Each structure stands twice: as structure tokens, then as C-alpha cells.
Short mmCIF file of C-alpha atoms in Angstrom, two decimals:
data_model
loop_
_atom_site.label_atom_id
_atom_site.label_comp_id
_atom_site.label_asym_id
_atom_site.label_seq_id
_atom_site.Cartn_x
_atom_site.Cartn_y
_atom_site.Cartn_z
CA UNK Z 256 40.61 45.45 167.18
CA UNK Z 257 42.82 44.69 169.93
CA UNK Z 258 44.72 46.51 172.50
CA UNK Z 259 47.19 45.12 174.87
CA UNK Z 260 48.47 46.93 178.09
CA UNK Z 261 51.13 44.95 179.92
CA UNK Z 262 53.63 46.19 181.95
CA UNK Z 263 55.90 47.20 179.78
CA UNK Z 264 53.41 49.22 178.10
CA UNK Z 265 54.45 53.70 178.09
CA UNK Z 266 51.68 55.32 179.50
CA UNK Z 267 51.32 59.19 179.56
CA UNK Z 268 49.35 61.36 181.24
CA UNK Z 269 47.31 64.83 179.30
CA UNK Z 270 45.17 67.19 180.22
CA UNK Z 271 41.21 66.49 180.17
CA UNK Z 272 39.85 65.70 176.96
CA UNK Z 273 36.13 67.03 175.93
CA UNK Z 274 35.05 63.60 173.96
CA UNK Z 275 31.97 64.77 172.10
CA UNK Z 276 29.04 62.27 173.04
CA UNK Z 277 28.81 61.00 169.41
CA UNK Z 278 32.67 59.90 169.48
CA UNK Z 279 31.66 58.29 172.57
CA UNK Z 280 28.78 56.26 171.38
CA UNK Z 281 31.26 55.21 167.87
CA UNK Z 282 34.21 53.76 170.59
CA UNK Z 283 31.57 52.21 172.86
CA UNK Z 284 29.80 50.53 169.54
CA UNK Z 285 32.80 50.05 168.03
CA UNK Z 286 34.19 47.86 171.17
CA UNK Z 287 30.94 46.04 171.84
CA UNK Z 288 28.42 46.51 168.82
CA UNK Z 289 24.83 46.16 169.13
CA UNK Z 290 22.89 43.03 168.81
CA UNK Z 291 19.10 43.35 168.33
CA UNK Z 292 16.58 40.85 169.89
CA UNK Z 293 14.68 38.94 167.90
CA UNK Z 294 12.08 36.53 168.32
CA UNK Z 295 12.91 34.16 164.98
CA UNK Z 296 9.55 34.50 163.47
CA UNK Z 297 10.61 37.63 161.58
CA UNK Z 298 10.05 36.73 157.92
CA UNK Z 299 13.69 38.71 157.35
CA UNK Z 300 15.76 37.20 159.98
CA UNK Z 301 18.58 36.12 157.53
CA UNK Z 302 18.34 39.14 155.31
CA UNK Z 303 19.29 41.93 158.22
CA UNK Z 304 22.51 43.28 158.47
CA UNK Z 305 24.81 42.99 161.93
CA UNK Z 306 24.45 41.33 165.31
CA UNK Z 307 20.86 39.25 166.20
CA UNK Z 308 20.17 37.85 169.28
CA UNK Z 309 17.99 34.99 170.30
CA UNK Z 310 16.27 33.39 173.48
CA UNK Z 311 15.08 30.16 173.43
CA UNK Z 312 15.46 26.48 174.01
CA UNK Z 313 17.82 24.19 172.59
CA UNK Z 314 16.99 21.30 170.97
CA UNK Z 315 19.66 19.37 169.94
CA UNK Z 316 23.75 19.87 170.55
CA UNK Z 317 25.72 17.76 168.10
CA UNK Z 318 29.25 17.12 169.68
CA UNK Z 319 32.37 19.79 169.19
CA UNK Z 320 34.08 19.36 166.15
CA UNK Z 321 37.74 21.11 164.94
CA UNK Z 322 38.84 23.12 162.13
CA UNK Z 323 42.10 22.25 160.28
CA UNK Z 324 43.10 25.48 162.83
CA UNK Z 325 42.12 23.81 165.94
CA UNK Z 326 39.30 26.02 166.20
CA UNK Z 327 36.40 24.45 168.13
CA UNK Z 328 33.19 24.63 166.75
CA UNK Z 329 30.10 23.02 168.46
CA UNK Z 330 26.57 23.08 166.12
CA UNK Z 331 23.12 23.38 167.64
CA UNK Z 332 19.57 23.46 167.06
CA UNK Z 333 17.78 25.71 168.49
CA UNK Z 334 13.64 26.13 168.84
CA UNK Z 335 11.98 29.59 168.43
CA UNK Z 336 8.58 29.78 168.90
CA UNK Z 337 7.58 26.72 165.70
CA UNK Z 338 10.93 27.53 163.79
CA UNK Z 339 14.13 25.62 164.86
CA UNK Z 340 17.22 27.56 163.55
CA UNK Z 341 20.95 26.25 163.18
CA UNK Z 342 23.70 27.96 165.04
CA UNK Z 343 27.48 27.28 165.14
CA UNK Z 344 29.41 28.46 168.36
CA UNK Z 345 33.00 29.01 167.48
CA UNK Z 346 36.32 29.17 169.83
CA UNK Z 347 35.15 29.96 173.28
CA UNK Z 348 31.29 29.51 173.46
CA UNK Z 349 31.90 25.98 171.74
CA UNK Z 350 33.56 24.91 174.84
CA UNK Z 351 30.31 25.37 177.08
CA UNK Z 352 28.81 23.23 179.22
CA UNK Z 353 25.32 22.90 176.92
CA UNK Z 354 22.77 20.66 177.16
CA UNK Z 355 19.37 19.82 175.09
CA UNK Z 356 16.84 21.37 176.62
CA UNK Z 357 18.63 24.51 177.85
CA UNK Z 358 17.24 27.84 177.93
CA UNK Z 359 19.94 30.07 176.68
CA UNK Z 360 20.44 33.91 175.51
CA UNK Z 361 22.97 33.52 172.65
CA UNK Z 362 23.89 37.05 171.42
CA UNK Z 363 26.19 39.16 168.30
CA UNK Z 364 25.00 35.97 166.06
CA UNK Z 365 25.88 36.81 162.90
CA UNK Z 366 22.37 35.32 160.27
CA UNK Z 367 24.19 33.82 156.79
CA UNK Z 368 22.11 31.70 153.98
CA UNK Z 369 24.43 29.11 152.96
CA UNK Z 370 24.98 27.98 149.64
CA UNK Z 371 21.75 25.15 149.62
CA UNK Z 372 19.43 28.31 150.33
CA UNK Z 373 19.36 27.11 154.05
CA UNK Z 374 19.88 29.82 156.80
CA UNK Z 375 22.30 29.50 159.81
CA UNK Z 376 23.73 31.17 162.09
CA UNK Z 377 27.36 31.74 163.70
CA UNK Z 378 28.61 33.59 166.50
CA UNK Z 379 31.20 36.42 166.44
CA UNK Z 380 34.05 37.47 168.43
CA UNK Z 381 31.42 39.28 170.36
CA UNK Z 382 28.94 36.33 170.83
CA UNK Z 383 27.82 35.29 174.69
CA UNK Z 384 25.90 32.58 175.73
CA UNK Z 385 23.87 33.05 178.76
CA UNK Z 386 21.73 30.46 180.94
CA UNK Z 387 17.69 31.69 181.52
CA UNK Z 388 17.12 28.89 183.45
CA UNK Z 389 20.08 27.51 185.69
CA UNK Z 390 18.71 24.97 187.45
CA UNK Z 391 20.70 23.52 190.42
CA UNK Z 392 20.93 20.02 189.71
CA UNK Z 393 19.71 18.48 186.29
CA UNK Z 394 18.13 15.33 186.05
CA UNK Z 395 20.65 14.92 183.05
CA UNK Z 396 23.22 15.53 185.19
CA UNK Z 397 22.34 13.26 187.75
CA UNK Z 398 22.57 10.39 185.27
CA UNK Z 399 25.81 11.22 184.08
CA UNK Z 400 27.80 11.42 187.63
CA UNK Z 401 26.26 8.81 188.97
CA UNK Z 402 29.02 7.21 191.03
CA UNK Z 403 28.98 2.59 191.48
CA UNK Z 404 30.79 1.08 193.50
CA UNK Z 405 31.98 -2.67 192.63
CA UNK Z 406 33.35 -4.70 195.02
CA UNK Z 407 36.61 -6.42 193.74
CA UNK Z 408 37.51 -9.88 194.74
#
């Protein structure tokens, strides 16, 4: 569900509306469902119906790959607790800066058992990926901008 406001857009003005709480609660759910927390030991992780949401560690990025849409996808492994769980970030949140090793806060993930009996996970038009631990300078990052200088002739 959409809704664009540009300005071209009619707006009108009414008198004060009494919005029951309930109706209130549908819109707000309705624009930003819920997404429970889990830990990724629950025995029914990939059996629960809407949104999960997981904090842990990743533990291996595999690089971003396209859809025959030019939709970015980027796949990743990530550890909970002794379980390591595979998640696919679509559009947006595949375009991260990620690293192995991260602690991250990816939630609306939406649990699936694919067709080998394997679970996996993929994010939503909701999903957000959020650092724990945002360190200000990586070692891994270190080693990649290292800058040499060669002298020429």
C-alpha cells in the first residue's frame, strides 16, 4: 500500500474526526506491522505466521547477486545462539555496507521452508537492518583502504 502526496496532490480540509483507538491500532499495523523477537532456538521458528526478528552475528555474506528484474539480492548466514540460519536481503537492505562478523538487528523477516525441507529467511518491504555494534574503524576496513604509494620512474 502506497500513497503519494506531491504537489499536485488536492488536499481538503474537515472537521475533527473521533478515530476509535482500535481503527487506530489497524492503520498503524497496517503501515508498519509487527515483528516479534526471537532468539532462533524456538523449535517453531519457520512454522509462525508474519514478521520475526533476529539479533545476532553474521557469519558469512556471499556477494549481491540480481534477479532477471534487477532486483538486488545479497544472501547471508547468520549465527543464533548454536543455530546458523539463512537470510536473503532484497532491494534496499542488499545494498548495505555488511560485513562477517557484524552484529546486526534484521527485522519484518519473513521464515519460509524451501522446497529441500531447509528453512530460510527473506526480508519484506518492511525489513531494517540495524548495526548493535558500530565500531569506529574495523580492522577489516583498515585492510581494505589501505592507501601505497609507488614511485614511478
Amino acid at each position: 500500500m502506497y500513497l503519494f502526496v506531491g504537489p499536485g496532490t488536492l488536499k481538503f480540509k474537515t472537521v475533527p474526526l473521533d478515530i476509535s483507538e482500535e481503527a487506530q491500532n489497524a492503520a498503524k499495523e497496517a503501515l508498519c506491522p509487527s515483528s516479534a523477537s526471537v532468539t532462533g532456538e524456538e523449535e517453531d521458528i519457520f512454522s509462525r505466521g508474519g514478521y520475526l526478528s533476529l539479533q545476532e552475528q553474521i557469519r558469512e555474506l556471499r556477494g549481491v547477486r540480481m534477479t532477471r528484474t534487477h532486483v538486488p539480492i545479497q544472501d547471508l548466514h547468520l549465527t543464533c545462539g548454536e543455530k546458523v540460519f539463512e537470510v536473503s536481503l532484497w532491494r534496499d537492505e542488499a545494498l548495505r555496507d555488511l560485513y562477517a562478523g557484524d552484529e546486526v538487528v534484521i527485522t519484518h523477516l519473513r521464515p519460509c521452508i524451501l522446497n529441500d525441507g531447509q528453512g530460510k529467511f527473506h526480508s519484506s518491504t518492511y525489513t531494517s537492518v540495524k548495526m548493535t555494534t558500530d565500531l569506529f574503524i574495523r580492522p577489516d576496513k583498515e585492510k581494505r583502504f589501505n592507501l601505497i604509494i609507488v614511485p614511478v620512474g
